[in-house]
PDB file of C-alpha atoms in Angstrom:
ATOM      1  CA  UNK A   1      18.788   6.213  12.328  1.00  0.00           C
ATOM      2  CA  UNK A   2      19.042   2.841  10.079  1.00  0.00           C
ATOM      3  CA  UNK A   3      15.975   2.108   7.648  1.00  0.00           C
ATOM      4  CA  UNK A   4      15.704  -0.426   4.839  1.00  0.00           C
ATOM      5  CA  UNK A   5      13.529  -0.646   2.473  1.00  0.00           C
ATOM      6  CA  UNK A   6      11.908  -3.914   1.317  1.00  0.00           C
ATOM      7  CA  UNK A   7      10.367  -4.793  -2.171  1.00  0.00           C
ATOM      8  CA  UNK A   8      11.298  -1.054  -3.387  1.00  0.00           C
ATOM      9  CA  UNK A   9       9.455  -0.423  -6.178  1.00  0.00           C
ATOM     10  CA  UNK A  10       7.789   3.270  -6.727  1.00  0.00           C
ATOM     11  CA  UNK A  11       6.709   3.442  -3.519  1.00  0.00           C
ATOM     12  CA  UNK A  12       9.496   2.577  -1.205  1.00  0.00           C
ATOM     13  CA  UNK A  13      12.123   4.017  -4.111  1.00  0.00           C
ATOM     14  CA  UNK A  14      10.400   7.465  -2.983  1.00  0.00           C
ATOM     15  CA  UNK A  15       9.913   6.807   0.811  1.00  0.00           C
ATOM     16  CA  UNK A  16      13.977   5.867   0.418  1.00  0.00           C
ATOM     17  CA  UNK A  17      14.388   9.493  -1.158  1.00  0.00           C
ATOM     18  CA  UNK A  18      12.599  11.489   0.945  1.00  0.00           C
ATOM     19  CA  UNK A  19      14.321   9.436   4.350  1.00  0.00           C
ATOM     20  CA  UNK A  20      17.675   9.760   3.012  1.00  0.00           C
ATOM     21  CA  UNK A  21      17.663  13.747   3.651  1.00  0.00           C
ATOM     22  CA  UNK A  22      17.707  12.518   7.377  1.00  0.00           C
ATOM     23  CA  UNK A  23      18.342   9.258   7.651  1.00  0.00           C
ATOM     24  CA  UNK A  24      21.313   6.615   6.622  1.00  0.00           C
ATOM     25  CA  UNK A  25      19.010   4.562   4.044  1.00  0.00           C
ATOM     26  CA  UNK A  26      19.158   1.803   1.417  1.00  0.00           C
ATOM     27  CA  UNK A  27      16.687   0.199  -0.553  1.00  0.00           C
ATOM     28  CA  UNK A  28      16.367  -3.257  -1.781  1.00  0.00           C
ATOM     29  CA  UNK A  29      15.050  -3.023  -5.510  1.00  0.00           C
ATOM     30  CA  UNK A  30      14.929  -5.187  -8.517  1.00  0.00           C
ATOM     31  CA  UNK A  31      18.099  -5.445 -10.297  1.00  0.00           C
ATOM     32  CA  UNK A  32      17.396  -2.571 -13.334  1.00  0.00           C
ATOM     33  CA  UNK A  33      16.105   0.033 -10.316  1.00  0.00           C
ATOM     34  CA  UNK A  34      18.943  -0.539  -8.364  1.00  0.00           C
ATOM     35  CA  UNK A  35      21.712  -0.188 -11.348  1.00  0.00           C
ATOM     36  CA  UNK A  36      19.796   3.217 -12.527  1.00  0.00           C
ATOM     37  CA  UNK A  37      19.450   4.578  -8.987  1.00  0.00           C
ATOM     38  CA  UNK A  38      23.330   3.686  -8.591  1.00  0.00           C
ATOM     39  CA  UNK A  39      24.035   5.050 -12.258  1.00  0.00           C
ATOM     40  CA  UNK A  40      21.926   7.782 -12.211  1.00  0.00           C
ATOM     41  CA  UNK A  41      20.477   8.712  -8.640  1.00  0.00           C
ATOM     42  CA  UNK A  42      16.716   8.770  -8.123  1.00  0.00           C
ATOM     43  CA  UNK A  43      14.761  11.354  -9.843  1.00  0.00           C
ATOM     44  CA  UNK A  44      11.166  12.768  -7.945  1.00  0.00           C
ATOM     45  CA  UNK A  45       9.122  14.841  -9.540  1.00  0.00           C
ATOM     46  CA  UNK A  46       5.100  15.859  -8.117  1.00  0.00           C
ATOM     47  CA  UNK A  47       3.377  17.297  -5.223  1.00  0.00           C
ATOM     48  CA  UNK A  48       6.326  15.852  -2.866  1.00  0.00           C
ATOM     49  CA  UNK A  49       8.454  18.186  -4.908  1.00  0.00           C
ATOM     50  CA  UNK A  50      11.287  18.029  -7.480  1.00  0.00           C
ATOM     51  CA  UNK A  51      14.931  16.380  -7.254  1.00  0.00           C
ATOM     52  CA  UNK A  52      17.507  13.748  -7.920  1.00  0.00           C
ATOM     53  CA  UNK A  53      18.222  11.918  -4.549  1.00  0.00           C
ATOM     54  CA  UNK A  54      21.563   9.442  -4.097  1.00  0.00           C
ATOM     55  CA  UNK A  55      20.947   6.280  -1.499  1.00  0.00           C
ATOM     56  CA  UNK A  56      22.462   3.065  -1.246  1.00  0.00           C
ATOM     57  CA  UNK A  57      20.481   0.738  -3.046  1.00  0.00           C
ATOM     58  CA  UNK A  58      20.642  -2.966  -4.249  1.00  0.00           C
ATOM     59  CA  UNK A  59      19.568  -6.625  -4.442  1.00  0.00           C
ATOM     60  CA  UNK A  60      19.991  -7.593  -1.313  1.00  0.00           C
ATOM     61  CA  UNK A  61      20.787  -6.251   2.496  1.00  0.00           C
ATOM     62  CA  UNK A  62      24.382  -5.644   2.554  1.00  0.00           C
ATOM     63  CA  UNK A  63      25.866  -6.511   5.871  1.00  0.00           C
ATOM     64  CA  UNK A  64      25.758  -3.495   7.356  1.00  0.00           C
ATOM     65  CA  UNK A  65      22.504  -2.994   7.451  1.00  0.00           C
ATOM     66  CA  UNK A  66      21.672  -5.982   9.154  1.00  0.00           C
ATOM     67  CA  UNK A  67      20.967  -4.167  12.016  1.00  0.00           C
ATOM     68  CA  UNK A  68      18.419  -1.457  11.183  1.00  0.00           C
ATOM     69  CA  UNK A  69      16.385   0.876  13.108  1.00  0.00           C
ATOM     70  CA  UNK A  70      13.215  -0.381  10.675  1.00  0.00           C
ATOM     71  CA  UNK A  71      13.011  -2.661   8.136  1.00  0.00           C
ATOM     72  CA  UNK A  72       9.851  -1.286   5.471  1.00  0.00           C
ATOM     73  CA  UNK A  73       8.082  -3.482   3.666  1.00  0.00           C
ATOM     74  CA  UNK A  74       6.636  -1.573   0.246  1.00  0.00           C
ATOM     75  CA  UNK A  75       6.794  -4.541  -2.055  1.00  0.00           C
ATOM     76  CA  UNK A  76       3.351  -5.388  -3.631  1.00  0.00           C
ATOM     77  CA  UNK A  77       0.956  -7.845  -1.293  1.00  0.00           C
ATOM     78  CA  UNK A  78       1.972 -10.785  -3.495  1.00  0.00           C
ATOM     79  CA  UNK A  79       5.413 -10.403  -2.862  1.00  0.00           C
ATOM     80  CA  UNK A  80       5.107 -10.184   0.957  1.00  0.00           C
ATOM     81  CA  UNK A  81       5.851 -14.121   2.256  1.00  0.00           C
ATOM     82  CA  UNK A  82       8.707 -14.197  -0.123  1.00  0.00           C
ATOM     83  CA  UNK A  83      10.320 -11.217   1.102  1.00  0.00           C
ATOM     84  CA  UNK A  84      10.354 -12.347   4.912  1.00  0.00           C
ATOM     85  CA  UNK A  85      11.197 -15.895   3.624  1.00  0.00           C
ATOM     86  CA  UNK A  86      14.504 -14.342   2.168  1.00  0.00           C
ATOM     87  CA  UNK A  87      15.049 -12.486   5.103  1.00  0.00           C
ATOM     88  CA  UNK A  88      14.051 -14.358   7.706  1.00  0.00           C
ATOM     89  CA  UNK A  89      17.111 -14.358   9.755  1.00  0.00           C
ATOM     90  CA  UNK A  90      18.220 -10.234   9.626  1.00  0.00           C
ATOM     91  CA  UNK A  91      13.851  -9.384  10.483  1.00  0.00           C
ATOM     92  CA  UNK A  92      13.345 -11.730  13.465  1.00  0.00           C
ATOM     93  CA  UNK A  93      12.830  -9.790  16.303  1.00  0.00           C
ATOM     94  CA  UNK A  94      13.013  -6.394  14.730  1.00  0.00           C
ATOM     95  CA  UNK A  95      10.643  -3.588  13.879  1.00  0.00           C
ATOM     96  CA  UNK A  96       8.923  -4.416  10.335  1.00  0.00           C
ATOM     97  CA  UNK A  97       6.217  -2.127   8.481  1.00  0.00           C
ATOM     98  CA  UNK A  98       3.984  -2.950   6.801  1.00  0.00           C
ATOM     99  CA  UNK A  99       3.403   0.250   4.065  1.00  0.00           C
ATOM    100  CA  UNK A 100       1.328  -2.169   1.191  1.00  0.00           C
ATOM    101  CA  UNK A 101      -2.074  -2.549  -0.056  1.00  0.00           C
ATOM    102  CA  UNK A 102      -4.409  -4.721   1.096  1.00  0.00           C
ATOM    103  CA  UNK A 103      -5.305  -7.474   4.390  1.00  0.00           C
ATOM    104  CA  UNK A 104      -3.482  -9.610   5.581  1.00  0.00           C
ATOM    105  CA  UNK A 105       0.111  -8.447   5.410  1.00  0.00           C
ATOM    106  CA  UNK A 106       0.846  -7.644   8.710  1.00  0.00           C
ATOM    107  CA  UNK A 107      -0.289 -11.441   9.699  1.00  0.00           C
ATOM    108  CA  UNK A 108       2.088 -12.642   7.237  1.00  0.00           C
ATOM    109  CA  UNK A 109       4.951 -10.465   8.785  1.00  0.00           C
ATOM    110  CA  UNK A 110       4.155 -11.617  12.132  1.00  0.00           C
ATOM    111  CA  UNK A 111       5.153 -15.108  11.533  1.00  0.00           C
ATOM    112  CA  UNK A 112       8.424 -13.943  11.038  1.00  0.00           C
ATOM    113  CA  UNK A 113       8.642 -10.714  14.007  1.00  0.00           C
ATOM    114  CA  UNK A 114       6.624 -10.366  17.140  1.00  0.00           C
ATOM    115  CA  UNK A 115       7.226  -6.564  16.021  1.00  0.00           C
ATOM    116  CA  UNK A 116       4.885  -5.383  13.190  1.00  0.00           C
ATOM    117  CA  UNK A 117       3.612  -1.548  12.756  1.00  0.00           C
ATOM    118  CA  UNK A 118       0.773  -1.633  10.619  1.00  0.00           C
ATOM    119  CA  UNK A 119       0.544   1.765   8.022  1.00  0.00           C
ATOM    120  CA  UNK A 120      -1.513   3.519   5.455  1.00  0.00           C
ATOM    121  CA  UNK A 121      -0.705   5.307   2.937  1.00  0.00           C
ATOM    122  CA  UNK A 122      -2.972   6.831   0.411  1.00  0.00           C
ATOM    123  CA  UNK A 123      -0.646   8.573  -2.281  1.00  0.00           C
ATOM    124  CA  UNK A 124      -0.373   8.378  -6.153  1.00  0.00           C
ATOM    125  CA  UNK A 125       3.057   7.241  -7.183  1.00  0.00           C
ATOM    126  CA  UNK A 126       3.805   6.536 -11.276  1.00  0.00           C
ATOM    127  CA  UNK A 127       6.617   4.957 -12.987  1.00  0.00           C
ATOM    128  CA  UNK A 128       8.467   7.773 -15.266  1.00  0.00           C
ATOM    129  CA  UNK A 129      11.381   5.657 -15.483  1.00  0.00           C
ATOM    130  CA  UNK A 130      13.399   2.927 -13.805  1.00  0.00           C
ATOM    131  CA  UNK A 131      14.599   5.331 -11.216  1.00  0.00           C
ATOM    132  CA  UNK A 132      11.955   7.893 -11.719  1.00  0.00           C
ATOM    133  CA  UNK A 133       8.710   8.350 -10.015  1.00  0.00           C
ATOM    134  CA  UNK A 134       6.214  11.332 -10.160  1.00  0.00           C
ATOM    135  CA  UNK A 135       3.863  11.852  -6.841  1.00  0.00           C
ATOM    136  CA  UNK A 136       0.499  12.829  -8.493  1.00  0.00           C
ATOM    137  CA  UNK A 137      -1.971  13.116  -5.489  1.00  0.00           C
ATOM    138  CA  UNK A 138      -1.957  12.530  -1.580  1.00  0.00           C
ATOM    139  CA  UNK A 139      -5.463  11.959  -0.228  1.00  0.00           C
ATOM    140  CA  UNK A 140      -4.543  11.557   3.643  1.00  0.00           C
ATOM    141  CA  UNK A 141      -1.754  11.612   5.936  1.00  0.00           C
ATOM    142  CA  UNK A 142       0.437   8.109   6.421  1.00  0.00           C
ATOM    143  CA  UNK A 143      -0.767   6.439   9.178  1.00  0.00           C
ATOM    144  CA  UNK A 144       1.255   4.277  11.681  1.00  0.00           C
ATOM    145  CA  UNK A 145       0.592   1.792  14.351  1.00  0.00           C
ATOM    146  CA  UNK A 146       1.445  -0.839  16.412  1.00  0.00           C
ATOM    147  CA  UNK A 147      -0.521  -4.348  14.748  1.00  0.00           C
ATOM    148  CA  UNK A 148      -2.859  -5.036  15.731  1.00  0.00           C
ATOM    149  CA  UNK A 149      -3.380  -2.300  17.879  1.00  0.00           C
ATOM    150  CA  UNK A 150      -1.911   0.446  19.896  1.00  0.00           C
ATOM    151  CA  UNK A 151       0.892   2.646  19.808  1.00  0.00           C
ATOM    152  CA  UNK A 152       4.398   2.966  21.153  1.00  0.00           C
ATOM    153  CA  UNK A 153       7.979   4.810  21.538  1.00  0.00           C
ATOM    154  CA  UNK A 154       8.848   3.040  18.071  1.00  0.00           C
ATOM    155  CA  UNK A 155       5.991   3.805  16.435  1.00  0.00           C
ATOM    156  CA  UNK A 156       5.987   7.857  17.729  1.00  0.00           C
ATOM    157  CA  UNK A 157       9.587   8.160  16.879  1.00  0.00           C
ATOM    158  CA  UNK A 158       9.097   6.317  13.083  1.00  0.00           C
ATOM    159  CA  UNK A 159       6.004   8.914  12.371  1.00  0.00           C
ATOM    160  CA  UNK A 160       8.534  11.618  13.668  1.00  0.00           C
ATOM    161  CA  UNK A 161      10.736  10.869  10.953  1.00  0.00           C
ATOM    162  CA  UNK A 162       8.549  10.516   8.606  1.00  0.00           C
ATOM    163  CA  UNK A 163       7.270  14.740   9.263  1.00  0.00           C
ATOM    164  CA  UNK A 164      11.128  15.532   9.714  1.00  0.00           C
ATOM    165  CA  UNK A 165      11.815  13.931   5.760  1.00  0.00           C
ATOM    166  CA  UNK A 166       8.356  16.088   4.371  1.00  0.00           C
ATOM    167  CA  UNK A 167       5.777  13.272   4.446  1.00  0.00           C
ATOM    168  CA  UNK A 168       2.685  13.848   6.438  1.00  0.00           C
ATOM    169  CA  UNK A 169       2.264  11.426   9.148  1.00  0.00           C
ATOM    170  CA  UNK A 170       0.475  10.496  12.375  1.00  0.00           C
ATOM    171  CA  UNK A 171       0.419   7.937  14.841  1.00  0.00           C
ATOM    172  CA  UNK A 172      -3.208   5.813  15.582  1.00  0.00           C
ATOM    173  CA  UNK A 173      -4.193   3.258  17.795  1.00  0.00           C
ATOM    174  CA  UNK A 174      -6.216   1.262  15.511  1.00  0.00           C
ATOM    175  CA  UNK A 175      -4.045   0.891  12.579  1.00  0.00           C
ATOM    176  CA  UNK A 176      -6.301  -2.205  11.989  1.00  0.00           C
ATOM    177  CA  UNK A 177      -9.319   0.851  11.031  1.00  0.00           C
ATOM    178  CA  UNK A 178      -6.923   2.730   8.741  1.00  0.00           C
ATOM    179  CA  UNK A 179      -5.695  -0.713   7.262  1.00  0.00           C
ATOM    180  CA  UNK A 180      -9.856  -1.389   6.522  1.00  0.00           C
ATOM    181  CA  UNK A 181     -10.209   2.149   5.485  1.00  0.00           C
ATOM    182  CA  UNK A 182      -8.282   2.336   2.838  1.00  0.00           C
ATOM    183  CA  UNK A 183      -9.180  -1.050   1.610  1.00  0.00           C
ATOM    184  CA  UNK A 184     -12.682  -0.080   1.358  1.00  0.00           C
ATOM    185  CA  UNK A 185     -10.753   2.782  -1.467  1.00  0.00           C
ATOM    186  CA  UNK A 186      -8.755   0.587  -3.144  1.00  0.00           C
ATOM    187  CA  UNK A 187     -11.688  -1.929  -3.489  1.00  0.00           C
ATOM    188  CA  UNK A 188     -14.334   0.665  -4.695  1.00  0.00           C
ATOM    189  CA  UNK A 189     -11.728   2.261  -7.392  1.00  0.00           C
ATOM    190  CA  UNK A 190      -8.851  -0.213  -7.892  1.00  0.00           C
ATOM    191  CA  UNK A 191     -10.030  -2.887  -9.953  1.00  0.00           C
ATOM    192  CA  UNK A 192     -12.732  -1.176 -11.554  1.00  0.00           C
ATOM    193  CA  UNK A 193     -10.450   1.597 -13.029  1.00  0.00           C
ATOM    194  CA  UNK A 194      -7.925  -1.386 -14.059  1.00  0.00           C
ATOM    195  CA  UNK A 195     -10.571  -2.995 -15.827  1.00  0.00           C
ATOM    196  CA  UNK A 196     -11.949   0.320 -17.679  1.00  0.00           C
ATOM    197  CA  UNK A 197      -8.814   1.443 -18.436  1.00  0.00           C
ATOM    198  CA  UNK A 198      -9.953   5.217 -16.978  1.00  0.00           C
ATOM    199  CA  UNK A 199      -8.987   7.584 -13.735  1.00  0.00           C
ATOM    200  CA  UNK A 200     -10.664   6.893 -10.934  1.00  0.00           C
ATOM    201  CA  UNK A 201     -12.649  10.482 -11.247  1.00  0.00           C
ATOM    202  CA  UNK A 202     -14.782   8.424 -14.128  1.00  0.00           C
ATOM    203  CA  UNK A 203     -15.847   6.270 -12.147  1.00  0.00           C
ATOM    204  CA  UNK A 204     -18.700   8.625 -10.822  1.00  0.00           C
ATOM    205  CA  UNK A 205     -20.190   7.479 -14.029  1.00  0.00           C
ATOM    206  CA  UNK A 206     -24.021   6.483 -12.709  1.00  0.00           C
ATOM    207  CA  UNK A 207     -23.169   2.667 -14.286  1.00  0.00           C
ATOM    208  CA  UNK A 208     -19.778   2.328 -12.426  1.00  0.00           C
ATOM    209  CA  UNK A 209     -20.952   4.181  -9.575  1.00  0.00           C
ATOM    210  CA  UNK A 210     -23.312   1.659  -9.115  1.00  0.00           C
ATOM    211  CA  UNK A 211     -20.718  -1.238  -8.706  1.00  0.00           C
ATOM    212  CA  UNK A 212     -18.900   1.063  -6.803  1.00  0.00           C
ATOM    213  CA  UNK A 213     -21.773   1.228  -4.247  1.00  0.00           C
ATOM    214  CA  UNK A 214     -22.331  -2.629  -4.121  1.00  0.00           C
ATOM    215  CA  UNK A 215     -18.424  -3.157  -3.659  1.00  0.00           C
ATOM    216  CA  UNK A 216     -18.682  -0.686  -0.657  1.00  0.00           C
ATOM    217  CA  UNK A 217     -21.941  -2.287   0.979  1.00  0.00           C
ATOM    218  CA  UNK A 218     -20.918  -5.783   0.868  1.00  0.00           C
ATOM    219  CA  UNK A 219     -17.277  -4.814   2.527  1.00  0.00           C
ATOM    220  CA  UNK A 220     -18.733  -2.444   5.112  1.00  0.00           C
ATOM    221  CA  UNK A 221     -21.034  -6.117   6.270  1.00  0.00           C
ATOM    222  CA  UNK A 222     -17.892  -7.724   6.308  1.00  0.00           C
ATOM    223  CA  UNK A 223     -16.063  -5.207   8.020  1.00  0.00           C
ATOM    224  CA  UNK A 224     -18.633  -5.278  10.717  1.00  0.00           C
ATOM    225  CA  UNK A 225     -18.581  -8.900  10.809  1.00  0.00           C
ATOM    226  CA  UNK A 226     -14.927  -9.159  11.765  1.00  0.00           C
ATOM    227  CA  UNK A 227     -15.240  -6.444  14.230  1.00  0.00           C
ATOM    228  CA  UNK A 228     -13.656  -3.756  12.760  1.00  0.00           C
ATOM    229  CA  UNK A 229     -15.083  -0.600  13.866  1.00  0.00           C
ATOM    230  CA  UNK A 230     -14.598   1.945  10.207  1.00  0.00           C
ATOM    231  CA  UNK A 231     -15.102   5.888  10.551  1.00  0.00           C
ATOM    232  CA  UNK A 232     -18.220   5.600   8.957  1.00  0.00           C
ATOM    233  CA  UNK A 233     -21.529   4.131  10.539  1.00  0.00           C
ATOM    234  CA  UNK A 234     -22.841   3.076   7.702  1.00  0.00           C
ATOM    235  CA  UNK A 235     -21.653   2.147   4.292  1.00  0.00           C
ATOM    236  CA  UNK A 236     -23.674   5.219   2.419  1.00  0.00           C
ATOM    237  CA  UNK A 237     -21.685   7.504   4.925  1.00  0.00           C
ATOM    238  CA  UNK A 238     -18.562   6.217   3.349  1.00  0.00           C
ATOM    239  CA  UNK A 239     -19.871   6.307  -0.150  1.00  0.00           C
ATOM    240  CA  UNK A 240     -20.699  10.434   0.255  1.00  0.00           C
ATOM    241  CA  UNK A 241     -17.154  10.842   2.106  1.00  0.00           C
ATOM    242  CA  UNK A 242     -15.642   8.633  -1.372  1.00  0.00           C
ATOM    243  CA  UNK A 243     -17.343  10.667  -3.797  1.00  0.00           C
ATOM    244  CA  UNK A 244     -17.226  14.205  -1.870  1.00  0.00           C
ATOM    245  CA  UNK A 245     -13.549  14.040  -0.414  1.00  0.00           C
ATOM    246  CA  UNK A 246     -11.751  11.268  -1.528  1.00  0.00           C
ATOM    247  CA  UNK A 247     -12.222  10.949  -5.549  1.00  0.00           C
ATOM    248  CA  UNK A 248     -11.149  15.195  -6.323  1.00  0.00           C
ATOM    249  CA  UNK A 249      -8.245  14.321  -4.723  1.00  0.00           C
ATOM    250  CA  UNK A 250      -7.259  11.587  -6.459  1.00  0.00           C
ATOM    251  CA  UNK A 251      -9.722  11.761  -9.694  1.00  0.00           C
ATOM    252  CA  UNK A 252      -6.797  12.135 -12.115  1.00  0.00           C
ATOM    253  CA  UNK A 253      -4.913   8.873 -10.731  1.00  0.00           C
ATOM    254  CA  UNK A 254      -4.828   5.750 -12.846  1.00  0.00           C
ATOM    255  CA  UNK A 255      -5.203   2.303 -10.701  1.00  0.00           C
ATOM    256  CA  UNK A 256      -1.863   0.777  -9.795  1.00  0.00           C
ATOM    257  CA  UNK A 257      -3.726  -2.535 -10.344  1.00  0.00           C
ATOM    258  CA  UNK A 258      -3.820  -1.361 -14.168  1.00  0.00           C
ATOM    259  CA  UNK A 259      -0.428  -0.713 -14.051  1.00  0.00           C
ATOM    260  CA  UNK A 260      -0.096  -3.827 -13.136  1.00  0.00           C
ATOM    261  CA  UNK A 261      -1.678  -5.440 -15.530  1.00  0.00           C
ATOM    262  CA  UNK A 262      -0.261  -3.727 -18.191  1.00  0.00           C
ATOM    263  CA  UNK A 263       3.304  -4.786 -17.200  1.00  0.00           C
ATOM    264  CA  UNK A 264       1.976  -8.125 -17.216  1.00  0.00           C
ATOM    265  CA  UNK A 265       2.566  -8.292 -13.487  1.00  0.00           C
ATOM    266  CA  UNK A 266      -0.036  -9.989 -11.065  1.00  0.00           C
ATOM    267  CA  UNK A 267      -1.979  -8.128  -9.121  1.00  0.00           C
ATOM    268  CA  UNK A 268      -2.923  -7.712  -5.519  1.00  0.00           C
ATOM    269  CA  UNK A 269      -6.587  -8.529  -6.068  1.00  0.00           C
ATOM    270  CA  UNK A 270      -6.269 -11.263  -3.463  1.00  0.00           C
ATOM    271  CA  UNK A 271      -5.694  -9.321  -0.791  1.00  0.00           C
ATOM    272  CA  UNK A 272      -8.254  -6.578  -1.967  1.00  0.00           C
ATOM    273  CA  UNK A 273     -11.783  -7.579  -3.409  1.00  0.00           C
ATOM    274  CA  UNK A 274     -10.770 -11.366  -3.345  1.00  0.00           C
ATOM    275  CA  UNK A 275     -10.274 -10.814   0.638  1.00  0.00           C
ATOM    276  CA  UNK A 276     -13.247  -9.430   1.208  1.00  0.00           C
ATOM    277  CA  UNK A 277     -15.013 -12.555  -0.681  1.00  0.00           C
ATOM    278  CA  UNK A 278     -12.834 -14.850   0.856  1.00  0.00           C
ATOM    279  CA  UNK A 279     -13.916 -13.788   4.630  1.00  0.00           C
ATOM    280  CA  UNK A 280     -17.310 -12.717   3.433  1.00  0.00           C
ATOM    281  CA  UNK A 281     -17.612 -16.841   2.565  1.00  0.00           C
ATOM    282  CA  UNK A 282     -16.079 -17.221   6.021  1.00  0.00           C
ATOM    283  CA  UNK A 283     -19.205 -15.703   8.062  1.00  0.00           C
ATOM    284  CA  UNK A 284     -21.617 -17.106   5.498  1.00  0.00           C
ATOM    285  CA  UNK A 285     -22.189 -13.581   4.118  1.00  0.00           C
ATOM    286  CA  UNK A 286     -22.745 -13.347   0.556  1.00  0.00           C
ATOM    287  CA  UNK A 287     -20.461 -10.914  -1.608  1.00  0.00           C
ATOM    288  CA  UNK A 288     -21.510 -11.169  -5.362  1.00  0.00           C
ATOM    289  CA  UNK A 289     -19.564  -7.789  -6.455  1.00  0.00           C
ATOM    290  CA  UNK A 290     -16.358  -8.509  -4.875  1.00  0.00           C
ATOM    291  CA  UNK A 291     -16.588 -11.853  -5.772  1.00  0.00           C
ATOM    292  CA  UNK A 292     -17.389 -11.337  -9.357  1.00  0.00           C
ATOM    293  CA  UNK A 293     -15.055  -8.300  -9.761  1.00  0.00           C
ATOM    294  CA  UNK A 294     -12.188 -10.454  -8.441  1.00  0.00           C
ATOM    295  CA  UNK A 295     -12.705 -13.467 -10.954  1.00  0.00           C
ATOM    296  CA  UNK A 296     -12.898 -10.618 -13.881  1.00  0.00           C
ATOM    297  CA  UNK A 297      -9.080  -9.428 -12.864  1.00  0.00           C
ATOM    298  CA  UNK A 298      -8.087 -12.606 -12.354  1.00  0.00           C
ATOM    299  CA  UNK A 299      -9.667 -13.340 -15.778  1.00  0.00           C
ATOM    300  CA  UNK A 300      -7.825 -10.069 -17.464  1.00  0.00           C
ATOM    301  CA  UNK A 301      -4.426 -11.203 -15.573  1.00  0.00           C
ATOM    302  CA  UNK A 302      -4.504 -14.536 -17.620  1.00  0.00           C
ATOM    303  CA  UNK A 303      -5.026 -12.174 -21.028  1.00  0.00           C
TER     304      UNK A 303
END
C-alpha cells in the first residue's frame, strides 16, 4: 500500500515512521526535515517507542507517488488550502485525510476530492530536532471516518493499517463528533497554556479553570446549535470527563499553539476558539471567552 504524507511536520514525520514498517511511504516536509531525514533517518523516541526509521521524504510528490493508496494531510490548519492548491491535480478524486486540528479542514479538502476521511488524533508530539520527535502522551485512540459521515472499505482498511504499524485506531461513523470532541480539548487547553506559558495539568488552577469552564460552555451551545450531537449531554459532563480523564493523561504536555508561537509561526487559533466565535456570531449566540481568548493569541502572534 501507497501513502503520502502532506504538510509533514512532527506529526505526519512520525505517522510516516511508524507506516513505513508496513507500508511503501514518503513524506512531503519542509526543506531542512527532509535533508536531515535523508541525511540522517528519522529518530522516535516516547511512549510509541524508540528508533531511527529511513522513508522517502522530500519537497514535493515525486512521480511515483502520484498514485497513492492515501494522501494524509498533517500540515497545520493554516496550511491546509495551500497544500491542495499545490496539489490539486495528483488529489482530485483520491482518498485525502484529514489528521489536523481544528474545523473546517475537511470542507476545505472537499473542494478539491469528493473523497475526504475525517480523523482525530489526540497525541503529544515535540520537536527534539529537525528529524526528531518524542511522543509524550496519547489520550485516545485515532479515529477515522468517512466526512461527513459514515464509514467504508477505505476507511476500515486505512484504520487496519494504522493497528498493523502500532498506532491505536478505530473506525466511527460520526467522525464529525470526534472532529467536535477534540476541539472542545484543544479549545479548553490550547490557547490558554500558549498564553501562560505552563502544561496543560496547571491549568486546573481555580483562576484558569474558570476560563476553561466558560470556553467549554459557550462551545458545547454552539455545538448544539450546528447539530452536532458530542458524547457528553451537557457541557459540565465534559468538563468532569476533561479534568478526571483527559488532563492526567496529558498534564505534562506543553500546547503546540505555544510552540507555535515561540517559533514565530502562526497559529491555528482560527480554526479553534476563533471558529467557535465565528459560528457562534453565525446563530446570534454570544461567545465572549472564545472570542476574547482568540483576539489575545492573535494579539501575542503579532509580539
Amino acid at each position: 500500500m501507497k501513502v503520502v504524507l502532506m504538510g509533514a511536520g512532527a506529526v505526519g514525520l512520525t505517522i510516516a515512521a511508524k507506516l513505513s514498517r508496513v507500508a511503501d511511504v514518503h513524506a512531503v516536509a519542509r526543506k531542512r526535515h527532509a535533508d536531515a531525514v535523508k541525511q540522517q533517518g528519522f529518530r522516535m523516541t516516547g511512549i510509541w517507542g524508540e528508533g531511527t526509521y529511513r522513508f522517502s521524504c522530500s519537497e514535493e510528490i515525486p512521480a511515483a507517488w502520484q498514485d497513492a493508496d492515501y494522501y494524509i494531510i498533517t500540515a497545520k490548519s493554516t496550511e491546509t488550502e495551500a497544500i491542495c492548491r499545490q496539489f490539486a491535480e495528483t488529489i482530485r478524486g483520491r482518498e485525502v485525510v484529514s489528521l489536523q486540528n481544528g474545523i473546517g479542514n475537511e470542507e476545505i479538502i472537499a473542494r478539491f476530492t469528493d473523497r475526504v476521511i475525517g480523523a482525530m488524533i489526540i497525541t503529544g508530539f515535540e520537536w527534539q530536532g529537525d528529524a526528531a520527535v518524542h511522543v509524550s502522551v496519547e489520550a485516545a485512540p485515532m479515529k477515522l471516518g468517512r466526512f461527513p459521515s459514515g464509514t467504508d472499505e477505505a476507511v476500515e482498511r486505512l484504520a487496519a493499517l494504522m493497528r498493523d504499524a502500532g498506532i491505536r485506531a478505530e473506525t466511527t461513523p460520526n467522525i464529525k463528533t470526534d472532529i467536535w470532541s477534540k476541539t472542545l480539548y484543544n479549545c479548553a487547553l490550547n490557547p490558554l497554556g500558549a498564553l501562560m506559558s505552563v502544561p496543560y495539568g496547571a491549568l486546573t488552577d481555580p483562576h484558569a479553570w474558570t476560563v476553561v469552564t466558560a470556553i467549554v460552555r459557550e462551545a458545547y451551545i454552539v455545538s448544539e446549535a450546528e447539530g452536532i450531537p458530542l458524547p457528553w449531554k451537557t457541557a459540565d459532563a465534559y468538563l468532569d470527563y476533561l479534568r478526571e480523564d483527559q488532563l492526567p493523561a496529558t498534564a505534562a504536555h506543553h500546547s503546540s499553539m505555544l510552540q507555535d508561537i515561540n517559533r514565530k509561526r502562526k497559529t491555528e487559533i482560527d480554526f479553534m476558539n476563533g471558529a467557535v466565535a465565528t459560528l457562534a456570531e453565525k446563530h446570534g449566540i454570544a461567545a465572549p471567552y472564545n472570542t476574547c481568548i482568540t483576539e489575545l493569541i492573535r494579539f501575542r502572534e503579532r509580539l
